[in-house]
Coordinates of C-alpha atoms and ligand atoms in Angstrom, one line a residue:
Chain K
M1 CA -48.0 -86.1 -197.9
S2 CA -51.6 -85.1 -198.4
Q3 CA -52.6 -82.4 -195.8
E4 CA -55.7 -83.6 -194.5
P5 CA -57.1 -81.2 -191.8
T6 CA -55.5 -80.6 -188.7
T7 CA -55.8 -83.3 -186.2
G8 CA -55.4 -81.7 -182.9
D9 CA -52.4 -81.9 -181.5
F10 CA -50.9 -85.2 -182.3
A11 CA -49.9 -84.1 -185.9
R12 CA -47.1 -81.9 -184.1
F13 CA -45.3 -85.5 -183.0
F14 CA -44.7 -86.3 -186.9
K15 CA -42.9 -84.7 -189.7
P16 CA -42.7 -86.1 -193.4
G17 CA -41.3 -90.0 -192.5
R18 CA -40.2 -89.1 -188.8
V19 CA -42.1 -89.8 -185.4
H20 CA -41.3 -87.7 -182.4
R21 CA -39.9 -89.8 -179.7
Q22 CA -42.2 -89.0 -176.9
L23 CA -45.0 -91.2 -178.6
Y24 CA -43.0 -93.9 -176.7
T25 CA -41.6 -92.2 -173.7
D26 CA -44.3 -90.2 -172.4
P27 CA -46.7 -91.8 -169.6
A28 CA -48.9 -89.1 -170.2
I29 CA -49.1 -89.9 -174.0
F30 CA -49.6 -94.2 -173.1
E31 CA -52.4 -93.4 -170.3
L32 CA -54.6 -91.2 -173.5
E33 CA -53.5 -94.6 -176.0
M34 CA -55.2 -96.7 -173.3
E35 CA -58.3 -94.6 -173.5
R36 CA -58.4 -93.6 -177.3
I37 CA -57.2 -96.6 -178.7
F38 CA -57.6 -99.8 -176.7
S39 CA -60.9 -98.5 -175.8
A40 CA -62.1 -98.2 -179.0
A41 CA -60.7 -100.4 -181.3
W42 CA -61.3 -104.1 -181.7
I43 CA -59.0 -106.1 -179.6
Y44 CA -58.4 -109.5 -180.3
V45 CA -59.3 -111.4 -176.9
G46 CA -59.0 -115.4 -177.3
H47 CA -59.9 -118.0 -179.4
E48 CA -63.1 -119.8 -179.2
S49 CA -61.5 -123.3 -179.0
Q50 CA -60.2 -121.8 -175.4
V51 CA -63.5 -122.0 -174.2
K52 CA -64.7 -125.2 -175.5
K53 CA -67.4 -126.5 -173.2
P54 CA -70.0 -124.4 -171.3
G55 CA -68.7 -122.9 -167.9
D56 CA -65.1 -122.5 -169.7
Y57 CA -63.6 -119.2 -169.2
F58 CA -60.4 -117.5 -170.3
S59 CA -58.8 -114.2 -168.6
S60 CA -57.3 -111.8 -170.5
L61 CA -57.0 -107.9 -170.7
I62 CA -58.5 -105.4 -172.9
G63 CA -55.5 -102.7 -172.3
R64 CA -55.0 -103.0 -169.2
R65 CA -58.8 -103.6 -168.3
P66 CA -59.1 -107.5 -166.9
V67 CA -62.0 -108.8 -168.5
V68 CA -63.1 -112.6 -168.8
M69 CA -64.1 -114.8 -172.2
T70 CA -66.6 -117.1 -171.1
R71 CA -68.6 -119.8 -172.9
D72 CA -72.3 -119.6 -171.6
T73 CA -74.6 -122.5 -170.9
D74 CA -76.6 -121.6 -174.5
G75 CA -72.7 -121.8 -176.4
T76 CA -72.4 -118.1 -177.1
V77 CA -68.8 -116.8 -176.2
R78 CA -69.1 -113.9 -174.3
V79 CA -66.7 -111.3 -173.1
I80 CA -67.2 -109.3 -169.4
H81 CA -65.8 -107.0 -167.3
N82 CA -63.2 -109.3 -164.8
Q83 CA -65.0 -107.0 -161.6
C84 CA -67.3 -107.6 -159.2
A85 CA -70.2 -105.2 -159.1
H86 CA -69.9 -104.3 -155.5
R87 CA -66.8 -103.1 -154.5
G88 CA -65.3 -103.8 -157.4
A89 CA -62.5 -106.7 -156.8
L90 CA -61.3 -109.0 -159.3
V91 CA -63.8 -111.7 -159.5
V92 CA -62.0 -114.5 -161.9
A93 CA -58.7 -114.9 -160.5
T94 CA -57.0 -117.6 -162.4
E95 CA -55.8 -118.0 -166.3
H96 CA -58.5 -120.5 -167.4
G97 CA -61.2 -123.1 -166.1
N98 CA -64.5 -124.2 -166.0
A99 CA -66.9 -123.0 -163.6
P100 CA -71.0 -122.7 -163.3
E101 CA -71.0 -119.5 -161.9
F102 CA -68.6 -116.8 -160.9
T103 CA -68.0 -116.0 -157.2
C104 CA -66.6 -112.9 -155.9
C105 CA -63.8 -114.0 -152.9
Y106 CA -64.5 -111.1 -150.9
H107 CA -68.3 -111.1 -150.2
G108 CA -69.8 -113.8 -152.0
W109 CA -71.6 -112.2 -154.7
T110 CA -72.2 -114.6 -157.4
Y111 CA -72.6 -114.0 -161.4
H112 CA -73.8 -116.0 -163.8
L113 CA -71.8 -116.9 -167.0
D114 CA -72.9 -114.1 -168.8
G115 CA -72.0 -111.8 -165.9
R116 CA -75.8 -111.2 -164.6
L117 CA -75.9 -111.0 -160.7
K118 CA -77.4 -114.2 -159.2
A119 CA -77.3 -114.1 -155.8
V120 CA -76.4 -111.8 -152.9
P121 CA -75.4 -113.0 -148.9
L122 CA -76.9 -110.9 -146.6
N123 CA -78.9 -109.4 -149.6
H124 CA -82.0 -108.0 -146.7
G125 CA -79.4 -105.3 -145.9
Y126 CA -79.3 -103.2 -148.9
P127 CA -81.5 -100.3 -150.0
R128 CA -85.2 -101.0 -150.9
D129 CA -84.5 -100.4 -154.7
F130 CA -81.7 -102.9 -154.6
D131 CA -82.6 -105.5 -157.6
L132 CA -80.7 -108.1 -158.5
S133 CA -81.6 -108.0 -162.1
N134 CA -80.9 -104.4 -162.7
P135 CA -78.3 -104.5 -165.3
K136 CA -76.2 -102.4 -163.9
M137 CA -75.5 -104.8 -160.7
A138 CA -73.5 -107.3 -162.9
M139 CA -69.7 -108.3 -164.2
Q140 CA -71.0 -105.6 -167.6
P141 CA -70.6 -107.0 -170.5
I142 CA -68.0 -105.7 -173.2
A143 CA -70.1 -103.0 -175.3
R144 CA -69.3 -105.2 -178.6
V145 CA -67.8 -108.8 -179.0
T146 CA -67.5 -110.3 -182.2
N147 CA -66.5 -113.9 -183.3
Y148 CA -64.7 -113.9 -186.3
R149 CA -64.6 -117.6 -187.5
G150 CA -63.7 -118.4 -183.8
F151 CA -61.6 -115.6 -183.6
V152 CA -63.1 -113.3 -180.6
F153 CA -62.9 -109.2 -180.8
A154 CA -64.1 -107.1 -178.5
S155 CA -64.5 -103.1 -178.6
L156 CA -65.2 -101.2 -175.3
A157 CA -66.8 -98.7 -177.5
S158 CA -70.6 -99.2 -177.9
D159 CA -70.3 -97.6 -182.0
G160 CA -68.4 -97.5 -184.7
P161 CA -67.2 -99.7 -187.5
S162 CA -67.8 -103.5 -187.1
L163 CA -64.9 -105.7 -186.7
E164 CA -65.1 -106.9 -190.6
E165 CA -64.9 -103.4 -191.3
S166 CA -62.2 -102.8 -189.3
L167 CA -60.5 -105.6 -190.2
G168 CA -60.8 -105.2 -194.5
H169 CA -58.7 -107.3 -196.3
M170 CA -57.3 -108.4 -193.2
T171 CA -59.8 -111.1 -193.0
T172 CA -57.9 -113.1 -195.6
S173 CA -54.7 -113.5 -192.9
L174 CA -57.5 -115.0 -190.4
D175 CA -59.0 -116.7 -193.2
D176 CA -55.9 -118.3 -194.1
M177 CA -55.2 -119.8 -190.4
I178 CA -58.2 -121.8 -190.7
D179 CA -58.2 -122.5 -194.3
R180 CA -55.1 -124.6 -193.9
A181 CA -57.1 -127.3 -191.6
P182 CA -58.0 -130.2 -193.6
D183 CA -61.2 -129.9 -191.7
G184 CA -61.4 -126.4 -191.2
E185 CA -61.2 -126.0 -188.0
I186 CA -58.2 -125.1 -185.4
E187 CA -57.7 -125.1 -182.1
A188 CA -55.6 -123.0 -179.5
A189 CA -52.9 -126.0 -178.0
G190 CA -49.4 -126.5 -177.2
G191 CA -49.4 -123.7 -174.3
V192 CA -48.5 -120.7 -174.1
F193 CA -45.1 -118.3 -173.8
K194 CA -45.1 -115.0 -172.2
H195 CA -42.6 -113.0 -172.7
A196 CA -41.6 -109.4 -171.2
Y197 CA -39.5 -106.8 -172.1
D198 CA -38.9 -103.1 -170.8
G199 CA -40.1 -100.9 -173.7
N200 CA -43.1 -99.3 -175.2
W201 CA -45.7 -101.7 -176.6
K202 CA -45.7 -99.8 -180.2
V203 CA -42.1 -101.0 -180.7
Y204 CA -43.5 -104.6 -180.5
F205 CA -45.6 -104.3 -183.7
E206 CA -42.9 -102.1 -185.5
N207 CA -40.4 -104.8 -185.2
L208 CA -42.8 -107.7 -186.3
C209 CA -42.9 -106.6 -190.2
D210 CA -39.3 -105.6 -190.0
A211 CA -37.6 -107.5 -192.8
A212 CA -34.1 -105.0 -192.7
H213 CA -33.0 -106.4 -189.3
P214 CA -33.0 -110.3 -189.2
L215 CA -29.8 -110.3 -191.1
F216 CA -27.9 -107.8 -188.4
A217 CA -29.7 -108.3 -185.2
H218 CA -29.7 -111.8 -185.3
R219 CA -26.2 -112.5 -186.5
S220 CA -25.1 -114.4 -183.6
S221 CA -27.8 -117.0 -184.2
I222 CA -27.0 -117.1 -187.8
E223 CA -23.7 -117.5 -187.6
A224 CA -24.2 -120.1 -184.6
S225 CA -26.6 -121.8 -187.0
Q226 CA -24.2 -121.2 -190.0
A227 CA -21.7 -123.1 -188.3
Q228 CA -23.3 -126.4 -186.7
S229 CA -22.6 -129.9 -188.4
D230 CA -26.2 -131.3 -189.4
D231 CA -24.2 -134.6 -188.4
V232 CA -25.1 -134.2 -184.9
H233 CA -28.1 -136.0 -183.2
S234 CA -31.4 -134.0 -183.3
D235 CA -34.6 -135.4 -182.5
G236 CA -36.0 -133.0 -185.8
S237 CA -37.0 -130.2 -183.1
G238 CA -33.0 -128.7 -183.1
E239 CA -33.4 -129.0 -186.9
I240 CA -36.7 -127.0 -187.6
A241 CA -34.7 -124.0 -185.0
I242 CA -31.7 -124.4 -186.8
R243 CA -32.9 -124.3 -190.2
Q244 CA -35.1 -121.2 -189.1
M245 CA -32.1 -119.5 -187.9
R246 CA -30.4 -119.8 -191.1
Q247 CA -33.3 -118.6 -193.1
N248 CA -32.7 -115.2 -191.4
G249 CA -29.4 -115.1 -192.7
A250 CA -30.7 -114.7 -196.3
P251 CA -28.7 -111.8 -198.3
Y252 CA -29.6 -108.3 -198.2
S253 CA -30.7 -108.6 -201.7
F254 CA -33.4 -111.0 -200.8
W255 CA -34.6 -109.4 -198.1
E256 CA -35.2 -106.4 -199.8
S257 CA -36.8 -107.6 -203.2
Q258 CA -38.3 -111.3 -202.5
V259 CA -40.7 -110.6 -199.6
G260 CA -43.1 -107.9 -199.9
I261 CA -44.9 -105.6 -197.4
W262 CA -48.7 -104.5 -197.4
T263 CA -50.4 -102.4 -195.6
Y264 CA -53.9 -101.3 -195.0
P265 CA -56.6 -99.0 -193.7
N266 CA -56.9 -98.8 -189.7
G267 CA -52.9 -99.7 -189.0
H268 CA -53.2 -103.2 -190.5
S269 CA -50.2 -104.8 -192.6
Y270 CA -48.4 -108.1 -193.6
L271 CA -44.7 -109.3 -194.5
G272 CA -44.5 -111.8 -197.5
D273 CA -43.1 -115.0 -196.5
Y274 CA -39.2 -115.5 -196.8
H275 CA -38.7 -119.4 -196.6
D276 CA -37.2 -121.4 -199.0
D277 CA -36.7 -124.6 -197.3
S278 CA -37.7 -128.4 -197.0
K279 CA -38.2 -129.0 -193.2
L280 CA -40.1 -126.0 -191.5
V281 CA -43.6 -126.2 -190.5
A282 CA -44.5 -125.0 -194.0
A283 CA -41.8 -126.6 -196.2
L284 CA -43.2 -128.1 -199.2
K285 CA -40.5 -130.7 -199.7
D286 CA -40.6 -132.1 -196.4
P287 CA -42.4 -135.6 -196.3
V288 CA -44.8 -134.5 -193.1
F289 CA -46.0 -131.6 -195.5
R290 CA -46.7 -133.7 -198.2
D291 CA -49.0 -135.8 -196.1
Y292 CA -50.2 -132.8 -194.8
I293 CA -50.7 -131.3 -198.5
A294 CA -52.6 -135.1 -199.2
A295 CA -54.9 -134.8 -196.5
L296 CA -55.8 -131.1 -198.0
E297 CA -56.5 -131.8 -201.0
K298 CA -58.6 -135.0 -200.1
K299 CA -60.8 -132.4 -198.3
K300 CA -61.0 -129.2 -200.2
G301 CA -59.8 -130.4 -203.7
K302 CA -56.6 -129.8 -205.8
A303 CA -57.1 -126.0 -207.0
E304 CA -58.4 -125.1 -203.4
T305 CA -55.3 -126.6 -201.9
K306 CA -53.0 -124.7 -204.6
R307 CA -55.0 -121.3 -203.8
I308 CA -54.2 -122.0 -200.4
L309 CA -50.9 -123.0 -200.1
E310 CA -49.9 -119.9 -202.5
V311 CA -51.1 -117.6 -199.7
R312 CA -47.4 -116.8 -198.3
R313 CA -47.6 -114.8 -195.3
W314 CA -45.1 -113.8 -192.3
N315 CA -46.5 -111.8 -189.8
S316 CA -49.6 -110.1 -190.4
N317 CA -50.0 -107.5 -187.9
I318 CA -54.1 -106.5 -187.1
Y319 CA -53.7 -103.0 -185.2
P320 CA -53.3 -102.7 -182.2
N321 CA -53.2 -105.8 -180.3
V322 CA -52.7 -109.2 -182.2
S323 CA -50.3 -110.7 -184.8
L324 CA -50.3 -114.1 -186.7
M325 CA -48.6 -116.3 -188.9
S326 CA -51.0 -118.3 -190.6
Q327 CA -48.7 -120.4 -192.3
F328 CA -46.9 -121.2 -188.9
Q329 CA -49.6 -121.4 -186.5
Q330 CA -48.9 -118.9 -184.2
L331 CA -50.4 -115.7 -182.8
R332 CA -49.0 -113.0 -180.1
V333 CA -51.0 -110.6 -178.5
V334 CA -49.9 -107.7 -176.9
H335 CA -50.4 -106.5 -174.0
P336 CA -49.3 -102.8 -173.3
I337 CA -48.9 -103.0 -169.3
A338 CA -46.6 -99.4 -168.5
V339 CA -45.1 -96.8 -171.0
N340 CA -42.2 -98.9 -170.6
R341 CA -43.4 -102.2 -170.0
T342 CA -45.2 -104.3 -172.1
V343 CA -45.9 -108.6 -172.1
V344 CA -47.0 -110.1 -175.2
H345 CA -48.4 -114.1 -175.1
T346 CA -48.1 -116.1 -177.7
Y347 CA -50.2 -119.1 -178.9
N348 CA -50.0 -121.8 -181.2
F349 CA -52.9 -124.1 -183.0
R350 CA -53.4 -126.9 -184.3
L351 CA -55.1 -127.8 -187.7
K352 CA -57.9 -130.5 -187.5
G353 CA -57.3 -133.3 -190.1
A354 CA -53.3 -132.1 -190.3
P355 CA -50.8 -135.0 -189.3
E356 CA -49.9 -134.9 -186.1
Q357 CA -46.1 -134.8 -186.5
M358 CA -47.2 -131.4 -188.4
F359 CA -48.9 -130.1 -184.9
R360 CA -45.2 -130.8 -183.2
N361 CA -43.2 -129.2 -186.0
T362 CA -45.4 -126.2 -185.3
I363 CA -44.3 -126.4 -181.5
S364 CA -40.6 -126.4 -182.0
F365 CA -41.2 -123.7 -184.5
A366 CA -42.8 -121.7 -181.6
N367 CA -39.8 -122.2 -179.3
I368 CA -37.3 -120.8 -181.9
V369 CA -39.4 -118.1 -183.1
N370 CA -41.6 -117.3 -179.8
G371 CA -39.3 -118.9 -177.2
T372 CA -38.2 -117.1 -173.9
G373 CA -35.5 -118.6 -174.3
S374 CA -35.0 -118.6 -178.1
L375 CA -31.7 -118.1 -179.6
V376 CA -33.4 -115.2 -181.8
L377 CA -36.1 -113.5 -179.8
T378 CA -34.0 -113.0 -176.8
D379 CA -32.1 -110.6 -179.2
D380 CA -35.2 -108.7 -180.0
L381 CA -36.3 -108.4 -176.8
E382 CA -33.2 -106.8 -175.9
I383 CA -33.2 -104.5 -178.8
Y384 CA -36.8 -103.4 -177.5
N385 CA -35.0 -102.8 -174.2
R386 CA -32.5 -100.7 -175.3
I387 CA -34.8 -98.5 -177.5
D388 CA -36.2 -97.6 -174.8
M389 CA -33.1 -96.7 -173.2
G390 CA -32.2 -94.9 -176.0
L391 CA -35.1 -92.7 -176.7
S392 CA -34.5 -91.2 -172.7
S393 CA -32.2 -89.1 -174.7
E394 CA -33.1 -85.6 -176.0
G395 CA -29.8 -86.1 -178.7
A396 CA -32.0 -87.6 -181.6
E397 CA -35.5 -86.3 -181.4
W398 CA -37.3 -87.0 -184.8
L399 CA -37.0 -91.1 -184.9
Q400 CA -36.4 -92.1 -188.9
I401 CA -39.5 -93.8 -190.3
G402 CA -38.3 -93.0 -193.9
R403 CA -37.6 -96.2 -195.3
G404 CA -39.2 -96.3 -199.0
Y405 CA -41.5 -93.1 -198.3
Q406 CA -43.8 -91.3 -200.6
S407 CA -43.0 -94.4 -202.9
D408 CA -46.0 -96.5 -201.6
L409 CA -47.6 -98.5 -204.7
P410 CA -51.4 -98.8 -204.7
D411 CA -52.8 -102.1 -203.5
Q412 CA -55.8 -103.7 -204.9
H413 CA -57.6 -103.9 -201.7
G414 CA -57.4 -100.8 -200.8
G415 CA -53.8 -100.8 -199.3
R416 CA -50.7 -99.8 -199.9
K417 CA -47.5 -101.8 -201.0
G418 CA -44.3 -100.7 -199.9
V419 CA -41.9 -99.9 -203.0
N420 CA -39.9 -102.9 -201.7
S421 CA -39.8 -105.5 -198.4
T422 CA -37.9 -103.3 -196.2
S423 CA -39.9 -100.1 -196.9
E424 CA -41.0 -98.8 -193.4
V425 CA -44.5 -97.9 -194.7
Y426 CA -46.0 -100.2 -192.5
I427 CA -44.8 -98.5 -189.4
R428 CA -45.8 -95.2 -191.2
N429 CA -49.2 -97.3 -191.9
M430 CA -49.5 -97.7 -188.0
L431 CA -49.1 -94.4 -186.9
D432 CA -51.4 -93.1 -189.0
A433 CA -53.8 -95.1 -187.7
W434 CA -52.2 -94.2 -183.7
Q435 CA -53.0 -90.4 -184.9
G436 CA -57.0 -90.9 -186.3
Y437 CA -57.3 -93.3 -183.2
M438 CA -55.8 -90.5 -180.8
S439 CA -57.0 -87.3 -182.5
N440 CA -60.8 -88.8 -183.6
G441 CA -60.9 -92.2 -181.6
H442 CA -61.1 -93.8 -184.7
A443 CA -58.6 -94.6 -186.9
A444 CA -59.9 -92.3 -189.7
P445 CA -57.7 -91.5 -192.9
V446 CA -55.1 -89.5 -191.9
R447 CA -51.6 -89.2 -193.6
A448 CA -49.8 -87.8 -190.7
A449 CA -46.5 -89.9 -190.8
S450 CA -46.7 -91.0 -194.3
Chain C
M1 CA -53.0 -146.3 -174.1
A2 CA -51.3 -149.3 -173.8
K3 CA -48.6 -150.1 -171.6
K4 CA -46.3 -150.2 -174.0
R5 CA -42.7 -149.8 -172.3
K6 CA -41.0 -146.2 -173.5
P7 CA -37.8 -146.0 -175.0
K8 CA -34.9 -145.3 -172.4
T9 CA -34.4 -142.2 -174.2
S10 CA -38.1 -141.1 -173.6
L11 CA -38.7 -138.3 -171.7
P12 CA -39.5 -138.7 -167.5
S13 CA -43.3 -138.5 -167.0
P14 CA -43.6 -137.3 -163.2
R15 CA -44.9 -140.6 -162.9
R16 CA -41.9 -142.3 -164.1
S17 CA -39.3 -139.8 -162.6
A18 CA -40.8 -140.4 -158.6
P19 CA -38.6 -142.9 -156.8
P20 CA -38.7 -146.5 -157.0
R21 CA -41.2 -147.7 -154.3
S22 CA -40.9 -150.9 -152.1
R23 CA -37.8 -152.6 -154.5
A24 CA -34.9 -153.2 -153.2
T25 CA -32.1 -150.7 -154.3
R26 CA -30.4 -151.8 -157.2
A27 CA -26.8 -151.8 -157.8
T28 CA -25.6 -147.8 -158.7
P29 CA -23.0 -148.0 -161.2
L30 CA -19.4 -148.0 -159.2
S31 CA -18.8 -144.6 -159.3
L32 CA -22.3 -143.0 -158.9
D33 CA -22.8 -142.5 -155.2
L34 CA -24.8 -139.7 -154.1
H35 CA -21.4 -137.6 -153.4
R36 CA -20.0 -138.2 -156.4
C37 CA -23.1 -137.2 -158.2
E38 CA -23.3 -133.9 -155.8
Q39 CA -19.5 -133.0 -156.8
F40 CA -20.9 -133.5 -160.6
L41 CA -23.5 -131.3 -159.9
Q42 CA -21.6 -128.6 -158.0
Q43 CA -18.8 -129.0 -161.0
E44 CA -21.5 -128.3 -163.4
A45 CA -22.8 -125.1 -161.6
R46 CA -19.4 -123.8 -161.3
L47 CA -18.9 -124.4 -165.2
L48 CA -21.9 -122.4 -165.8
D49 CA -21.1 -119.3 -163.5
E50 CA -17.9 -119.2 -165.0
G51 CA -19.4 -118.9 -168.7
K52 CA -17.0 -122.1 -169.8
F53 CA -20.3 -123.1 -172.0
G54 CA -18.1 -125.2 -174.0
D55 CA -17.0 -127.6 -171.1
W56 CA -20.6 -127.9 -170.0
L57 CA -21.3 -129.1 -173.2
A58 CA -18.7 -131.5 -173.1
L59 CA -20.6 -132.9 -170.0
F60 CA -23.7 -134.2 -172.3
T61 CA -23.7 -137.3 -174.3
A62 CA -23.7 -136.9 -177.8
D63 CA -27.5 -137.9 -177.9
A64 CA -28.7 -135.7 -175.1
W65 CA -31.6 -133.4 -174.4
Y66 CA -31.9 -130.3 -172.2
W67 CA -35.3 -129.4 -171.4
V68 CA -37.3 -126.3 -169.3
P69 CA -40.4 -126.5 -169.4
S70 CA -42.9 -123.3 -169.8
E71 CA -46.0 -125.3 -167.4
P72 CA -45.6 -127.0 -164.3
G73 CA -45.5 -130.6 -164.5
Q74 CA -45.5 -130.3 -168.3
D75 CA -46.1 -133.8 -169.8
N76 CA -43.6 -133.6 -172.7
P77 CA -41.4 -131.0 -174.8
H78 CA -43.0 -131.9 -178.0
D79 CA -46.7 -131.0 -177.7
T80 CA -46.2 -127.7 -175.7
V81 CA -43.8 -124.9 -175.9
S82 CA -40.8 -124.9 -173.5
L83 CA -38.8 -122.2 -172.5
I84 CA -36.0 -123.6 -173.5
Y85 CA -36.1 -127.7 -175.3
D86 CA -32.7 -128.6 -177.0
D87 CA -31.7 -131.5 -178.9
R88 CA -28.0 -132.1 -178.8
R89 CA -27.9 -130.1 -182.2
L90 CA -29.2 -127.3 -180.9
L91 CA -27.7 -127.2 -177.6
E92 CA -24.4 -126.9 -179.7
T93 CA -26.1 -123.9 -181.6
R94 CA -27.0 -122.5 -178.3
V95 CA -23.7 -122.7 -176.7
R96 CA -21.7 -121.3 -180.2
R97 CA -24.2 -118.5 -179.9
L98 CA -23.3 -117.7 -176.4
A99 CA -19.5 -117.3 -177.6
S100 CA -20.3 -114.8 -180.5
P101 CA -19.3 -111.6 -179.5
R102 CA -22.5 -110.6 -181.6
M103 CA -25.2 -111.8 -179.3
Y104 CA -26.2 -108.8 -178.3
S105 CA -28.3 -110.0 -175.8
Q106 CA -25.1 -110.8 -173.8
E107 CA -23.8 -107.2 -174.5
P108 CA -22.9 -106.8 -171.2
R109 CA -22.7 -110.2 -170.1
S110 CA -25.0 -111.9 -167.5
R111 CA -23.1 -113.0 -164.4
T112 CA -24.6 -115.8 -162.5
S113 CA -24.0 -117.3 -159.0
R114 CA -26.0 -120.7 -158.6
M115 CA -26.8 -122.8 -155.2
V116 CA -27.4 -126.3 -155.8
G117 CA -28.5 -128.5 -152.7
S118 CA -30.9 -130.9 -151.4
V119 CA -29.9 -133.8 -154.0
T120 CA -31.4 -137.2 -154.0
I121 CA -31.1 -140.3 -155.9
E122 CA -34.3 -140.8 -157.4
D123 CA -33.4 -143.8 -159.6
T124 CA -30.7 -146.2 -160.2
D125 CA -30.2 -148.8 -162.2
R126 CA -27.4 -150.4 -164.1
T127 CA -26.7 -147.5 -166.8
G128 CA -27.0 -144.6 -164.5
V129 CA -28.5 -142.5 -162.1
T130 CA -31.6 -140.1 -162.2
L131 CA -30.9 -137.1 -159.6
R132 CA -32.9 -134.7 -158.4
S133 CA -31.9 -131.2 -156.7
K134 CA -33.0 -128.0 -156.2
F135 CA -31.2 -124.7 -157.6
L136 CA -30.8 -121.1 -157.1
M137 CA -29.7 -118.7 -159.8
I138 CA -28.9 -115.0 -159.3
E139 CA -28.5 -113.4 -162.9
Y140 CA -26.9 -110.3 -162.7
R141 CA -27.1 -107.7 -165.9
R142 CA -26.9 -104.1 -166.6
N143 CA -28.4 -103.1 -163.5
S144 CA -30.9 -105.3 -162.6
Q145 CA -30.6 -109.0 -160.5
R146 CA -33.1 -111.4 -161.2
L147 CA -33.8 -114.6 -159.0
F148 CA -34.4 -118.0 -160.4
G149 CA -35.1 -121.5 -158.4
G150 CA -36.4 -124.5 -158.8
T151 CA -36.0 -127.8 -159.4
A152 CA -33.6 -129.9 -161.8
L153 CA -33.7 -133.5 -162.7
H154 CA -30.1 -135.2 -164.2
R155 CA -30.2 -138.6 -165.6
L156 CA -26.4 -139.5 -165.8
V157 CA -24.8 -142.2 -167.4
M158 CA -21.2 -143.5 -167.3
A159 CA -19.7 -142.7 -170.3
G160 CA -15.9 -143.4 -171.6
G161 CA -15.2 -144.2 -168.1
A162 CA -16.7 -140.1 -167.4
I163 CA -19.8 -139.1 -166.0
R164 CA -22.3 -138.0 -168.5
I165 CA -25.5 -136.4 -168.6
A166 CA -27.9 -138.4 -170.5
W167 CA -31.1 -135.7 -170.2
K168 CA -31.7 -132.7 -167.9
R169 CA -34.8 -131.2 -167.2
V170 CA -35.2 -127.8 -165.0
D171 CA -38.3 -126.6 -163.6
L172 CA -38.8 -123.3 -162.8
V173 CA -40.8 -122.3 -160.1
N174 CA -42.2 -119.3 -162.2
C175 CA -42.2 -121.3 -165.5
D176 CA -45.3 -119.4 -166.6
A177 CA -44.9 -116.2 -165.5
P178 CA -44.0 -113.1 -168.1
L179 CA -40.3 -113.5 -168.6
D180 CA -37.8 -111.3 -170.0
G181 CA -35.4 -113.2 -172.4
I182 CA -33.7 -116.1 -171.0
T183 CA -30.1 -116.3 -172.1
Q184 CA -28.1 -118.5 -169.4
P185 CA -28.7 -121.6 -168.8
F186 CA -29.9 -123.1 -165.5
Ligands
FES1 S1 -66.5 -106.7 -153.8 FE1 -67.3 -108.5 -154.7 S2 -69.0 -109.5 -153.1 FE2 -68.0 -107.7 -152.6
FE2_2 FE1 -36.2 -110.0 -185.1

């Protein structure tokens, strides 16, 4: 571990390969995270296909701040604070829709789609210098908004690294999601899951690339699926779910050696894929997937198709709020609510030009990996709750994040690769970024946890 | 879309599950009058409350499906995600898992209490009936109590002299809310 210059008070929460439990339980730390991480980092807001036409809007959050993503009349995607300039009321109260303008329900102030004030009833009663065109009198734009190939990110900080700089090599995971569409275009579709748990937002991210847990934590669904007869009627959706559950039952030796974990600056990481199956969304032997490959080859050629299909990633975590499964067209957005409460929204994407059945397979897959009533996810949610209950104890003050500690391997794209797939390098990597943001307001290259 | 008649096993669109208008009531299968249907639903709720999930599963036909949409008025379970969408095979796996001592999300187990009422027969033909009912379910687990409520649609058919569920759709009033994990069938 290299000893970088001391970074304020936050270094005291780390020891080599350990982190203090207070990071996950202290409301004051949570408040600081909202200020220093969620007000500085690039936060994923939504996909441009959620606001297709001028006037379309989609409500979201940056940290706990309500924002609206809109499609302006000139086609630009904008992100503005969902807050009235008059007395601060929430202006847009629905999750999504279409509107020619936004009107606040309290005194009727009306705004253009880009947030500029349009009209104010009774405006003669205001001071003489009251000016509708004053930029302060607006639903305020978010300081920086960048649309990366349709993925819309925003940062409340007016300066700092660009989105591309911040993403670094992780752009390849976003690219992979799009590249997989034969027509080169994707579209958010198929609804949303919103699952909630009593626990800290960080433990969610810390589970997504955890290759050491499925065989144990998901045992009930592994065993139940292994015991399931394939002769029983299925319309195809249950078959996908059951195969996914069985795949979680791969032996430890497989999880350890066959998957791979890569991490990159600013807290990002991805886990390699662990599927070898004939009937999942991305199963080479599935006839639907064969049709898809043919469509891809027709549009992109054989060589490019081969390159695309060789990008095999499970979860790609873009710190601090979005994780995607490009192979399976899933995307999860983490919304911290309180130190011990988190809501996760999960979305699906349709690959334009792919067989329709493939999207239906994506939906079946989403139900089992992201569903609120999933036979798998319910155990993950239980774990998050139990972590929160357990962490209230001072018995184990220093949590272990030391698997693979000091054995990381360099990666050709400027990252660090775990010595094996169950290395906790990606947790240490996120906590390094955490310390950078908390100490300096940006993910400076500190190496506190690692 | 052409007016092609959907196969019998297809899903009820809100339109199809509406009560038949201006049509004379068709014959109800002998043992499926309203009283018998209500008894059946009460019995189903009781099996679930008592955690007899295997017996509950036995109420379903061999190609049944069980569906809890994620959106109000959701059209089908194939193009939009669902809180639960189980074909018969997955429903069996779900029920088998509910019996597992390693189902950590049921350690400790939930206790539930269901009220079923306002049962109406929405549709009836030679093979069975479609019922609409209202339910409330209290779930208690580990110091906290949750309340679920909504509308259930059951397609009941006669099979081998017994009443069986060919499909069941449960619309929760809060289906699109952020929800903590759901382990108990409704
Ligand atoms: S608070 Fe919005 S118009 Fe007054
Ligand atoms: Fe898991």
